[in-house]
């Protein structure tokens, strides 16, 4: 079973709409979360990270974290066709495994003009 | 510009042959990683390294060896390539302050 589970597997939103992506870890020791974006044929690029409970906003992107449920979500407002990509969630148990990231399978986002 | 550079960009290998994938980073990072990406499995960690001359097994190390001869270089070796090792391989690096990991552009390996 994947230690990092993402939902939905795929998502279609209209241009200008809101995209909401979810990620949950089954490892109770996880304490760091990252979101990466991977355009087709390219390598993953880090979007945002979150370590504390609550919300973090950077431009059109907002990340939430609930450490009690080990759930994080990424919200993209005013979605653009250029946001169409695979979004990967990653988690780390920094205390025991240092900088070792475990990735989910990803959510494939398609933004339709 | 600091970067993670992988070579080759793509490779076709024969079953049973030896394959070496190379990675060079100019980020001055201590940590380096090898991941493979397959449809339906996402990114899976093969080997990683905290320091030169030392490597650690990741989640799927079987069939792979790794070598870290210097801080800048990290290689992935497939001694006997198999069909199941067809995938895209990514090298990555990170620093001790833990700002996340930076990926190279990937190597597409096809084993026939």
mmCIF file of C-alpha atoms in Angstrom:
data_model
loop_
_atom_site.group_PDB
_atom_site.id
_atom_site.type_symbol
_atom_site.label_atom_id
_atom_site.label_comp_id
_atom_site.label_asym_id
_atom_site.label_seq_id
_atom_site.Cartn_x
_atom_site.Cartn_y
_atom_site.Cartn_z
ATOM 1 C CA UNK A 1 0.000 0.000 0.000
ATOM 2 C CA UNK A 2 1.253 3.476 -0.877
ATOM 3 C CA UNK A 3 2.453 5.317 2.235
ATOM 4 C CA UNK A 4 1.447 8.600 0.578
ATOM 5 C CA UNK A 5 -1.963 8.535 -1.063
ATOM 6 C CA UNK A 6 -3.252 11.236 -3.363
ATOM 7 C CA UNK A 7 -6.742 11.981 -4.636
ATOM 8 C CA UNK A 8 -8.253 12.366 -7.085
ATOM 9 C CA UNK A 9 -6.139 10.472 -9.641
ATOM 10 C CA UNK A 10 -7.141 12.999 -12.274
ATOM 11 C CA UNK A 11 -8.995 16.286 -12.304
ATOM 12 C CA UNK A 12 -10.387 18.541 -15.011
ATOM 13 C CA UNK A 13 -11.155 22.172 -14.195
ATOM 14 C CA UNK A 14 -12.159 25.076 -16.438
ATOM 15 C CA UNK A 15 -9.769 27.964 -16.985
ATOM 16 C CA UNK A 16 -10.214 30.427 -14.141
ATOM 17 C CA UNK A 17 -11.613 27.750 -11.828
ATOM 18 C CA UNK A 18 -10.374 26.336 -8.528
ATOM 19 C CA UNK A 19 -8.447 23.048 -8.395
ATOM 20 C CA UNK A 20 -8.278 21.153 -5.104
ATOM 21 C CA UNK A 21 -5.871 18.256 -4.628
ATOM 22 C CA UNK A 22 -5.566 15.998 -1.584
ATOM 23 C CA UNK A 23 -2.787 13.989 0.032
ATOM 24 C CA UNK A 24 -2.672 11.777 3.126
ATOM 25 C CA UNK A 25 0.154 9.858 4.748
ATOM 26 C CA UNK A 26 -0.384 6.516 6.472
ATOM 27 C CA UNK A 27 2.925 6.861 8.354
ATOM 28 C CA UNK A 28 2.220 8.430 11.760
ATOM 29 C CA UNK A 29 5.837 9.586 12.019
ATOM 30 C CA UNK A 30 5.644 11.894 8.999
ATOM 31 C CA UNK A 31 6.148 15.528 9.845
ATOM 32 C CA UNK A 32 7.130 17.296 6.597
ATOM 33 C CA UNK A 33 5.118 17.621 3.377
ATOM 34 C CA UNK A 34 6.020 18.949 -0.063
ATOM 35 C CA UNK A 35 4.082 19.569 -3.277
ATOM 36 C CA UNK A 36 5.834 19.191 -6.632
ATOM 37 C CA UNK A 37 4.606 19.919 -10.135
ATOM 38 C CA UNK A 38 5.719 17.907 -13.163
ATOM 39 C CA UNK A 39 4.855 19.021 -16.689
ATOM 40 C CA UNK A 40 4.728 16.308 -19.331
ATOM 41 C CA UNK A 41 8.202 15.121 -20.294
ATOM 42 C CA UNK A 42 9.884 17.270 -17.653
ATOM 43 C CA UNK A 43 11.317 16.714 -14.189
ATOM 44 C CA UNK A 44 9.401 17.497 -10.965
ATOM 45 C CA UNK A 45 9.791 21.049 -9.651
ATOM 46 C CA UNK A 46 9.069 21.978 -6.034
ATOM 47 C CA UNK A 47 6.002 24.165 -5.610
ATOM 48 C CA UNK A 48 5.511 24.527 -1.888
ATOM 49 C CA UNK A 49 6.365 22.904 1.415
ATOM 50 C CA UNK A 50 4.549 22.901 4.737
ATOM 51 C CA UNK A 51 5.677 21.700 8.156
ATOM 52 C CA UNK A 52 3.267 23.378 10.576
ATOM 53 C CA UNK A 53 -0.469 23.079 11.073
ATOM 54 C CA UNK A 54 -2.471 25.622 9.163
ATOM 55 C CA UNK A 55 -2.293 27.345 5.823
ATOM 56 C CA UNK A 56 0.403 28.774 3.584
ATOM 57 C CA UNK A 57 -0.262 30.927 0.523
ATOM 58 C CA UNK A 58 2.022 31.807 -2.389
ATOM 59 C CA UNK A 59 0.333 33.658 -5.212
ATOM 60 C CA UNK A 60 -2.473 31.519 -6.655
ATOM 61 C CA UNK A 61 -1.394 28.484 -4.636
ATOM 62 C CA UNK A 62 -2.538 27.651 -1.088
ATOM 63 C CA UNK A 63 -1.481 24.647 0.949
ATOM 64 C CA UNK A 64 -3.240 23.383 4.074
ATOM 65 C CA UNK A 65 -1.886 20.910 6.618
ATOM 66 C CA UNK A 66 -3.654 19.028 9.388
ATOM 67 C CA UNK A 67 -0.929 17.192 11.295
ATOM 68 C CA UNK A 68 -3.405 15.271 13.452
ATOM 69 C CA UNK A 69 -4.878 13.566 10.382
ATOM 70 C CA UNK A 70 -1.654 13.751 8.327
ATOM 71 C CA UNK A 71 -3.637 15.351 5.548
ATOM 72 C CA UNK A 72 -2.461 18.115 3.255
ATOM 73 C CA UNK A 73 -4.263 19.788 0.388
ATOM 74 C CA UNK A 74 -3.196 22.049 -2.459
ATOM 75 C CA UNK A 75 -5.603 24.607 -3.900
ATOM 76 C CA UNK A 76 -4.980 26.460 -7.128
ATOM 77 C CA UNK A 77 -7.230 29.451 -7.758
ATOM 78 C CA UNK A 78 -7.736 31.109 -11.148
ATOM 79 C CA UNK A 79 -6.353 27.949 -12.812
ATOM 80 C CA UNK A 80 -4.527 28.460 -16.112
ATOM 81 C CA UNK A 81 -3.876 26.014 -18.979
ATOM 82 C CA UNK A 82 -0.184 26.220 -18.041
ATOM 83 C CA UNK A 83 -1.110 24.659 -14.661
ATOM 84 C CA UNK A 84 -1.967 21.421 -16.495
ATOM 85 C CA UNK A 85 0.533 18.921 -15.081
ATOM 86 C CA UNK A 86 1.069 16.001 -12.714
ATOM 87 C CA UNK A 87 1.038 17.183 -9.088
ATOM 88 C CA UNK A 88 3.073 15.080 -6.688
ATOM 89 C CA UNK A 89 2.796 15.078 -2.925
ATOM 90 C CA UNK A 90 5.807 13.956 -0.885
ATOM 91 C CA UNK A 91 6.313 13.306 2.818
ATOM 92 C CA UNK A 92 9.245 12.787 5.129
ATOM 93 C CA UNK A 93 9.798 11.487 8.627
ATOM 94 C CA UNK A 94 12.633 13.911 9.146
ATOM 95 C CA UNK A 95 13.416 12.759 12.667
ATOM 96 C CA UNK A 96 14.379 9.237 11.681
ATOM 97 C CA UNK A 97 15.071 9.249 7.951
ATOM 98 C CA UNK A 98 16.507 12.677 7.386
ATOM 99 C CA UNK A 99 16.066 13.985 3.906
ATOM 100 C CA UNK A 100 14.372 10.885 2.450
ATOM 101 C CA UNK A 101 11.147 11.800 0.615
ATOM 102 C CA UNK A 102 8.367 9.339 -0.151
ATOM 103 C CA UNK A 103 6.140 10.361 -3.071
ATOM 104 C CA UNK A 104 2.526 9.637 -3.911
ATOM 105 C CA UNK A 105 1.477 8.540 -7.401
ATOM 106 C CA UNK A 106 0.178 12.012 -8.196
ATOM 107 C CA UNK A 107 -2.899 13.842 -9.431
ATOM 108 C CA UNK A 108 -3.071 14.675 -13.132
ATOM 109 C CA UNK A 109 -4.602 18.121 -13.519
ATOM 110 C CA UNK A 110 -6.014 19.312 -16.826
ATOM 111 C CA UNK A 111 -7.164 22.931 -17.157
ATOM 112 C CA UNK A 112 -9.494 23.414 -20.117
ATOM 113 C CA UNK A 113 -9.651 26.815 -21.896
ATOM 114 C CA UNK B 1 23.729 28.272 -12.217
ATOM 115 C CA UNK B 2 23.520 25.450 -9.697
ATOM 116 C CA UNK B 3 22.073 22.326 -11.245
ATOM 117 C CA UNK B 4 21.719 18.567 -11.304
ATOM 118 C CA UNK B 5 22.895 17.137 -14.617
ATOM 119 C CA UNK B 6 22.184 13.592 -15.724
ATOM 120 C CA UNK B 7 23.720 11.592 -18.542
ATOM 121 C CA UNK B 8 22.748 10.117 -20.866
ATOM 122 C CA UNK B 9 19.342 11.714 -21.544
ATOM 123 C CA UNK B 10 18.116 8.444 -22.990
ATOM 124 C CA UNK B 11 19.513 4.976 -23.473
ATOM 125 C CA UNK B 12 18.507 1.694 -25.058
ATOM 126 C CA UNK B 13 20.083 -1.354 -23.428
ATOM 127 C CA UNK B 14 19.898 -5.098 -24.044
ATOM 128 C CA UNK B 15 18.656 -7.537 -21.460
ATOM 129 C CA UNK B 16 21.559 -8.821 -19.364
ATOM 130 C CA UNK B 17 23.813 -5.927 -20.258
ATOM 131 C CA UNK B 18 25.424 -3.452 -17.869
ATOM 132 C CA UNK B 19 24.086 0.089 -17.662
ATOM 133 C CA UNK B 20 25.572 3.055 -15.831
ATOM 134 C CA UNK B 21 23.605 6.250 -15.286
ATOM 135 C CA UNK B 22 25.580 9.284 -14.195
ATOM 136 C CA UNK B 23 24.648 12.346 -12.175
ATOM 137 C CA UNK B 24 26.622 15.509 -11.415
ATOM 138 C CA UNK B 25 25.460 18.337 -9.147
ATOM 139 C CA UNK B 26 26.833 21.825 -8.699
ATOM 140 C CA UNK B 27 24.473 22.714 -5.818
ATOM 141 C CA UNK B 28 27.120 21.914 -3.190
ATOM 142 C CA UNK B 29 24.537 19.613 -1.607
ATOM 143 C CA UNK B 30 25.432 16.792 0.739
ATOM 144 C CA UNK B 31 22.524 14.522 -0.136
ATOM 145 C CA UNK B 32 21.944 12.802 -3.470
ATOM 146 C CA UNK B 33 19.221 10.408 -4.591
ATOM 147 C CA UNK B 34 18.178 8.102 -7.416
ATOM 148 C CA UNK B 35 14.455 7.688 -8.107
ATOM 149 C CA UNK B 36 12.644 5.810 -10.846
ATOM 150 C CA UNK B 37 9.284 6.842 -12.230
ATOM 151 C CA UNK B 38 6.754 4.457 -13.731
ATOM 152 C CA UNK B 39 3.134 4.944 -14.632
ATOM 153 C CA UNK B 40 1.011 3.729 -11.756
ATOM 154 C CA UNK B 41 3.885 3.689 -9.254
ATOM 155 C CA UNK B 42 4.956 7.281 -9.098
ATOM 156 C CA UNK B 43 8.483 8.154 -7.964
ATOM 157 C CA UNK B 44 10.226 5.416 -5.987
ATOM 158 C CA UNK B 45 13.538 5.780 -4.159
ATOM 159 C CA UNK B 46 16.261 3.347 -5.268
ATOM 160 C CA UNK B 47 19.430 4.498 -3.482
ATOM 161 C CA UNK B 48 20.580 7.643 -1.730
ATOM 162 C CA UNK B 49 23.715 9.047 -0.161
ATOM 163 C CA UNK B 50 24.489 11.440 2.691
ATOM 164 C CA UNK B 51 28.199 11.735 2.068
ATOM 165 C CA UNK B 52 30.865 10.796 -0.457
ATOM 166 C CA UNK B 53 31.993 7.133 -0.432
ATOM 167 C CA UNK B 54 28.793 6.019 1.306
ATOM 168 C CA UNK B 55 25.413 4.929 -0.088
ATOM 169 C CA UNK B 56 22.157 3.754 1.459
ATOM 170 C CA UNK B 57 19.408 1.494 0.145
ATOM 171 C CA UNK B 58 16.093 3.097 -0.650
ATOM 172 C CA UNK B 59 12.735 1.395 -1.024
ATOM 173 C CA UNK B 60 13.461 -0.603 -4.209
ATOM 174 C CA UNK B 61 17.248 -1.326 -4.306
ATOM 175 C CA UNK B 62 17.126 -4.849 -5.776
ATOM 176 C CA UNK B 63 18.926 -5.050 -9.120
ATOM 177 C CA UNK B 64 20.678 -1.709 -8.644
ATOM 178 C CA UNK B 65 23.974 -0.533 -7.206
ATOM 179 C CA UNK B 66 25.041 3.022 -6.464
ATOM 180 C CA UNK B 67 28.379 4.768 -6.226
ATOM 181 C CA UNK B 68 29.227 8.191 -4.732
ATOM 182 C CA UNK B 69 32.936 8.808 -5.441
ATOM 183 C CA UNK B 70 32.728 12.530 -4.631
ATOM 184 C CA UNK B 71 30.245 15.063 -3.270
ATOM 185 C CA UNK B 72 29.353 16.113 -6.817
ATOM 186 C CA UNK B 73 28.925 12.726 -8.492
ATOM 187 C CA UNK B 74 26.477 9.880 -7.942
ATOM 188 C CA UNK B 75 26.065 6.915 -10.302
ATOM 189 C CA UNK B 76 23.428 4.224 -10.619
ATOM 190 C CA UNK B 77 24.592 0.863 -11.946
ATOM 191 C CA UNK B 78 22.471 -1.915 -13.386
ATOM 192 C CA UNK B 79 24.804 -4.927 -13.568
ATOM 193 C CA UNK B 80 22.315 -7.157 -15.413
ATOM 194 C CA UNK B 81 19.620 -5.027 -17.001
ATOM 195 C CA UNK B 82 16.135 -6.525 -17.159
ATOM 196 C CA UNK B 83 12.943 -5.613 -18.994
ATOM 197 C CA UNK B 84 11.337 -4.541 -15.709
ATOM 198 C CA UNK B 85 13.953 -1.814 -15.311
ATOM 199 C CA UNK B 86 12.576 0.143 -18.268
ATOM 200 C CA UNK B 87 11.611 3.470 -16.703
ATOM 201 C CA UNK B 88 12.561 7.123 -16.354
ATOM 202 C CA UNK B 89 15.312 7.634 -13.796
ATOM 203 C CA UNK B 90 15.751 10.886 -11.888
ATOM 204 C CA UNK B 91 18.745 11.983 -9.887
ATOM 205 C CA UNK B 92 18.218 14.626 -7.209
ATOM 206 C CA UNK B 93 20.106 16.503 -4.519
ATOM 207 C CA UNK B 94 19.309 18.366 -1.302
ATOM 208 C CA UNK B 95 21.131 20.236 1.434
ATOM 209 C CA UNK B 96 21.304 19.718 5.213
ATOM 210 C CA UNK B 97 18.952 22.627 5.865
ATOM 211 C CA UNK B 98 16.262 20.683 4.176
ATOM 212 C CA UNK B 99 14.788 22.971 1.596
ATOM 213 C CA UNK B 100 13.407 20.103 -0.415
ATOM 214 C CA UNK B 101 15.106 18.175 -3.194
ATOM 215 C CA UNK B 102 16.050 19.408 -6.682
ATOM 216 C CA UNK B 103 15.737 16.991 -9.590
ATOM 217 C CA UNK B 104 17.814 16.512 -12.714
ATOM 218 C CA UNK B 105 16.164 16.329 -16.118
ATOM 219 C CA UNK B 106 15.913 12.544 -16.103
ATOM 220 C CA UNK B 107 17.199 9.575 -18.116
ATOM 221 C CA UNK B 108 14.765 7.518 -20.134
ATOM 222 C CA UNK B 109 16.023 3.913 -20.078
ATOM 223 C CA UNK B 110 14.563 1.274 -22.386
ATOM 224 C CA UNK B 111 15.679 -2.327 -21.902
ATOM 225 C CA UNK B 112 14.971 -4.624 -24.857
#
